[in-house]
Short mmCIF file of C-alpha atoms in Angstrom, two decimals:
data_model
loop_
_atom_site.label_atom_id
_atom_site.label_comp_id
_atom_site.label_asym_id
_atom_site.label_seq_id
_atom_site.Cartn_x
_atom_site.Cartn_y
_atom_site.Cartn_z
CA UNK O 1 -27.66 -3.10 -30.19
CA UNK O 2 -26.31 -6.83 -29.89
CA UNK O 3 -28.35 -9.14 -28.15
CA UNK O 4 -28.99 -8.84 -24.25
CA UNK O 5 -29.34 -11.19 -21.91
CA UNK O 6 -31.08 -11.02 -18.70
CA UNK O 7 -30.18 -13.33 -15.81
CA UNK O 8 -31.80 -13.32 -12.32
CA UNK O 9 -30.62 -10.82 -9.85
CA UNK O 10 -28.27 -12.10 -6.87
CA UNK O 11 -28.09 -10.76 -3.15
CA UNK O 12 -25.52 -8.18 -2.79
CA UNK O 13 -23.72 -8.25 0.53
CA UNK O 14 -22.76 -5.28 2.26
CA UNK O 15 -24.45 -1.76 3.45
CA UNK O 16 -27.54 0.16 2.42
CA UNK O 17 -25.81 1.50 0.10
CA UNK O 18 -26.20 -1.31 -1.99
CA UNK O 19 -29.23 -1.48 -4.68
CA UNK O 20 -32.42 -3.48 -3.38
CA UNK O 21 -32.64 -7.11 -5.30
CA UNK O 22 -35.69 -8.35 -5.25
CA UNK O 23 -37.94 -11.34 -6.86
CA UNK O 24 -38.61 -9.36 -9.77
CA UNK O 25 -35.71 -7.68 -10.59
CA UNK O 26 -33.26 -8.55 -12.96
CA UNK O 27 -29.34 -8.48 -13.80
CA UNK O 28 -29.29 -7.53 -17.22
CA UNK O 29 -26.53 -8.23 -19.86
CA UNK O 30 -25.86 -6.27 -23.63
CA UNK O 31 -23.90 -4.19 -25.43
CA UNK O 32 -25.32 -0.83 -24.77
CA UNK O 33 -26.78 1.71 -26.41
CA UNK O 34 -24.20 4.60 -27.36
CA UNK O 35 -26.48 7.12 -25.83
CA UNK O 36 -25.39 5.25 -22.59
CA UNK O 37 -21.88 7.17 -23.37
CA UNK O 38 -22.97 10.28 -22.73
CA UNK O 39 -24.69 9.15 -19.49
CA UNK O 40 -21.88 10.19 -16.80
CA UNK O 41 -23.42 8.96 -13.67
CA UNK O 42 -22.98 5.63 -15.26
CA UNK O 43 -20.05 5.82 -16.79
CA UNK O 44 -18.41 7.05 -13.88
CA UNK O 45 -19.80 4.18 -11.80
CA UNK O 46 -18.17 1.67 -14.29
CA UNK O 47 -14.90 2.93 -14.01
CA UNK O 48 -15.08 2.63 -10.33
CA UNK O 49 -16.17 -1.22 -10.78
CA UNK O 50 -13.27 -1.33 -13.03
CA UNK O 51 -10.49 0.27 -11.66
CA UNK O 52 -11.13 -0.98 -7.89
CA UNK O 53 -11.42 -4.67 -9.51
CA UNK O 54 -7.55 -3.91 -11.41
CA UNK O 55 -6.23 -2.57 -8.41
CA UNK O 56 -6.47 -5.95 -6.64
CA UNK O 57 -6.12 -8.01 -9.75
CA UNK O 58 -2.73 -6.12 -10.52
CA UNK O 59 -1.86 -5.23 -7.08
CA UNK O 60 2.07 -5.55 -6.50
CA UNK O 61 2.52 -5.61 -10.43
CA UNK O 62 2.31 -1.63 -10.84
CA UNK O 63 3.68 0.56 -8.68
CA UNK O 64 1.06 2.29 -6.27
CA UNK O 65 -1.38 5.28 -8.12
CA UNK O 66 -1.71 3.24 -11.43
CA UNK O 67 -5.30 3.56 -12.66
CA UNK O 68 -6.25 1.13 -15.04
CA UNK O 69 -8.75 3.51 -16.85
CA UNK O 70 -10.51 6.16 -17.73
CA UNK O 71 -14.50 7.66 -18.01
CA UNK O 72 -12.98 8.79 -21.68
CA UNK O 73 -11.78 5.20 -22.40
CA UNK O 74 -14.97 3.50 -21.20
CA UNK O 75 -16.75 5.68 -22.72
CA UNK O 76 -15.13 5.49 -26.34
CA UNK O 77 -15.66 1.51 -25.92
CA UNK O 78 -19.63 2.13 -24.77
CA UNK O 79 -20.00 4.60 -28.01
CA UNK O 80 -17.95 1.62 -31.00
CA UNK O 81 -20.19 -0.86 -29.17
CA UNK O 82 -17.25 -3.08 -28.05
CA UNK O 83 -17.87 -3.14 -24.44
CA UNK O 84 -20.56 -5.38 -22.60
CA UNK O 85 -22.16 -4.50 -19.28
CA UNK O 86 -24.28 -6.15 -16.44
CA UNK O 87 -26.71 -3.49 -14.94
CA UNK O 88 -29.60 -4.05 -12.49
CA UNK O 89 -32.41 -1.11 -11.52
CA UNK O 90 -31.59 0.08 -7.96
CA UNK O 91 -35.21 1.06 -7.89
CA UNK O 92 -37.98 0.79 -9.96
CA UNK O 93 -38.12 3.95 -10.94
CA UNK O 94 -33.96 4.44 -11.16
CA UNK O 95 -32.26 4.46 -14.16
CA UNK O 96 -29.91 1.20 -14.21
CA UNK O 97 -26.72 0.97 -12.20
CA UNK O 98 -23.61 -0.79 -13.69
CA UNK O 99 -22.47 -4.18 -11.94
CA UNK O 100 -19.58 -5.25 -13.98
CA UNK O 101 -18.35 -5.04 -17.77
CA UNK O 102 -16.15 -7.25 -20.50
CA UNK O 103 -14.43 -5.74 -23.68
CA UNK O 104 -14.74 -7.72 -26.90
CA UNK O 105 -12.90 -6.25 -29.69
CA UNK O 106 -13.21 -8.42 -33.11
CA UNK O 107 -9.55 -8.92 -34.24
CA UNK O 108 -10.40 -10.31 -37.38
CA UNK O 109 -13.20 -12.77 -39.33
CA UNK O 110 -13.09 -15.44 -37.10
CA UNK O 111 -11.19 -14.35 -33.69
CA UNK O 112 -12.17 -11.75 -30.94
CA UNK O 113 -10.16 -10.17 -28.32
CA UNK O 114 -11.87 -10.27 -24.38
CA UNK O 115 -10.54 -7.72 -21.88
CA UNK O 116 -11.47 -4.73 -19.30
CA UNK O 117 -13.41 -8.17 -17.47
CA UNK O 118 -14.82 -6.54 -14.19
CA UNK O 119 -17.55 -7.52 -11.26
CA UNK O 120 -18.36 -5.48 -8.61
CA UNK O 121 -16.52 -7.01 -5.62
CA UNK O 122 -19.87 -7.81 -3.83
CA UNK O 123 -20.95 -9.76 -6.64
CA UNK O 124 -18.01 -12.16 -7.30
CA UNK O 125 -18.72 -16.01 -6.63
CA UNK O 126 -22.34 -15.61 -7.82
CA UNK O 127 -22.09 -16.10 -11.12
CA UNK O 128 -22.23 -12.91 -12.50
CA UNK O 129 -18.55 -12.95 -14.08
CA UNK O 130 -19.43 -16.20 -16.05
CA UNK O 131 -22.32 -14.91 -17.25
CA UNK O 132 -20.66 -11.62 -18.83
CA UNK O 133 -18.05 -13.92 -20.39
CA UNK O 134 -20.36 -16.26 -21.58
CA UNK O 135 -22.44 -13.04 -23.56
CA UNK O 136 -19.14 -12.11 -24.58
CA UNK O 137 -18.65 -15.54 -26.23
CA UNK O 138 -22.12 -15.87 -28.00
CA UNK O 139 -21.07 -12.68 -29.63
CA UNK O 140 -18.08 -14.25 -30.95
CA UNK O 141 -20.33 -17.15 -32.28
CA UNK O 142 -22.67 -15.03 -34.01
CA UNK O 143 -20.06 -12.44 -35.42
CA UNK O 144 -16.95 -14.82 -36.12
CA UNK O 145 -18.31 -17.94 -37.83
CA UNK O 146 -20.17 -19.77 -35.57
CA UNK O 147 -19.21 -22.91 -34.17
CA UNK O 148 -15.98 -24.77 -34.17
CA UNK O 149 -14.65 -21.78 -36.28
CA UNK O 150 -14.91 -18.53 -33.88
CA UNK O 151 -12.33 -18.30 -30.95
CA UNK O 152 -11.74 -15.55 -28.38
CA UNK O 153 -8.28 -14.61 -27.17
CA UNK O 154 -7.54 -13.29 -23.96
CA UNK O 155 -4.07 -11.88 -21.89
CA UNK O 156 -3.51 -12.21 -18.39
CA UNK O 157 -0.85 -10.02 -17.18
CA UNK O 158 1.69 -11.61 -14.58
CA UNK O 159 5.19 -10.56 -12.11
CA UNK O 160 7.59 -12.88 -12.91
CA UNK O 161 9.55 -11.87 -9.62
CA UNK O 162 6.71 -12.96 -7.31
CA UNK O 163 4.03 -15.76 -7.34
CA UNK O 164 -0.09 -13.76 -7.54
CA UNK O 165 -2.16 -15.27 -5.55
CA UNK O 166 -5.17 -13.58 -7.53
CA UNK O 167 -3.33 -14.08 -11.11
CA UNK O 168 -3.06 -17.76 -10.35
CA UNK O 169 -7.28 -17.90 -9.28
CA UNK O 170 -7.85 -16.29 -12.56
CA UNK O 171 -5.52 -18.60 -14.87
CA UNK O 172 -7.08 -21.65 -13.05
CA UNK O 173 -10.97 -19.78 -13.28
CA UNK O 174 -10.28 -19.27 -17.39
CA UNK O 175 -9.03 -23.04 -17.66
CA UNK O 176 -11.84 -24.31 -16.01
CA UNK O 177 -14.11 -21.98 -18.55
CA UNK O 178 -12.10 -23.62 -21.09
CA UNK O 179 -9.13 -21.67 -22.54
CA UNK O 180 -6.07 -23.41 -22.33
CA UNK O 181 -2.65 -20.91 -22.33
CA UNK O 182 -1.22 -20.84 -26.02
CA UNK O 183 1.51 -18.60 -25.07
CA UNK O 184 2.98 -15.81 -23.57
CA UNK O 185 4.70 -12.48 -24.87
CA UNK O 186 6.52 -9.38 -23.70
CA UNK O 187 3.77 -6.81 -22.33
CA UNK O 188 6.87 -3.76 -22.72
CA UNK O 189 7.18 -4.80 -26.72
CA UNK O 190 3.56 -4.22 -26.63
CA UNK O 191 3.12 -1.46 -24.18
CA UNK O 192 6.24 0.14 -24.10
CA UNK O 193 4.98 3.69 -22.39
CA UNK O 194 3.99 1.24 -19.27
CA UNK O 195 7.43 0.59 -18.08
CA UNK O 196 7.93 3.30 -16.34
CA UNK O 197 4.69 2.32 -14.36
CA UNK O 198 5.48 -1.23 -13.72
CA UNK O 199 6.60 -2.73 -10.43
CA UNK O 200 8.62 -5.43 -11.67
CA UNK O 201 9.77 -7.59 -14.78
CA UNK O 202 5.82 -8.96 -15.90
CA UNK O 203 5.40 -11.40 -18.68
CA UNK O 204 1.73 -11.51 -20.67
CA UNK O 205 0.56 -15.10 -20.84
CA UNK O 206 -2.06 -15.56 -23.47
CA UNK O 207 -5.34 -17.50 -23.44
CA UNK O 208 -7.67 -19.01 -26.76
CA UNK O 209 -10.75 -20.79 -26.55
CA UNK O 210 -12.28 -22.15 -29.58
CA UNK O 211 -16.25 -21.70 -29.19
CA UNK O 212 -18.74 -24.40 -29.63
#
């Protein structure tokens, strides 16, 4: 297991439905175990964190019943260990519910590949999102070189026939984390099975952030 960090728990807003958060309760942040895999009630919860999240994120860019993934995907990243998660107890006696998740998938000796970022929606503004990225990025320090030496990539997808109101939050959210655009690339060369699926003409503008 890689290292986990715990970070205290903020209010949710919404119904009853959401867990409790109290004093002593903590959000907590790591790679899980691969057990957690084979936990379905969990995985299942995550994919509902992450697909609701893509279907605003991408709205307009795919056509409509696009799903962005799948409890077999998750779950393959859960069991190689290349997806992070933030999960709190609902009760003390629960077993942990899943908040959010970020993908890091090592590319090569010193560079790492972030992706599948989601927060519940209840949860976004409080912090929660840097924190998973900022896990995500110690990893890269202590897997790719440390300082000055690792750097993790990331790819925003955006329409190129219409201006994204939520694409454009997120570019100017990753600048201000510090990654600065380095590029951008054809998504179809890359993901040619997707065109069918796609609204539009897209273009993938990529992101690289050199870790100190």
């Amino acid at each position: 297991m890689a290292t986990t960090l715990s970070v205290p728990s903020a209010p949710l807003k919404g119904g009853q439905s959401d867990p409790p958060t109290t004093s002593d309760q903590n959000i907590t942040i790591e790679i899980p175990s691969s057990s957690v895999a084979d936990d379905e009630i969990f995985v299942a919860a995550l994919v509902g964190i992450i697909n609701a999240a893509y279907a605003e994120t991408e709205a307009g860019i795919f056509k409509p019943g696009y799903i962005r993934t799948s409890a077999q995907d998750v779950a393959g990243l859960i069991r190689s260990g290349q997806l992070a998660t933030a999960s709190q107890l609902a009760t003390p006696s629960s077993s942990r519910a899943p908040l959010g998740c970020i993908s890091i998938r090592k590319l090569s000796d010193t560079s790492a590949e972030l992706g599948l970022f989601a927060v519940m929606p209840e949860l976004r503004g409080n912090g929660l999102g840097r924190d998973l990225l900022k896990f995500a990025e110690q990893w890269c320090l202590e897997k790719l070189g440390g300082p000055g030496v690792a750097v993790a990539q990331l790819d925003l997808l955006f329409p190129t026939h219409f201006e994204h109101p939520f694409k454009m939050r997120l570019q100017k959210w990753y600048t201000k984390q510090g990654y600065r655009l380095v590029g951008t690339r054809d998504f179809l060369l890359e993901y040619p099975t997707y065109a069918a699926l796609l609204a539009g003409p897209t273009e993938y503008r990529h992101f690289e952030k050199t870790l100190n």
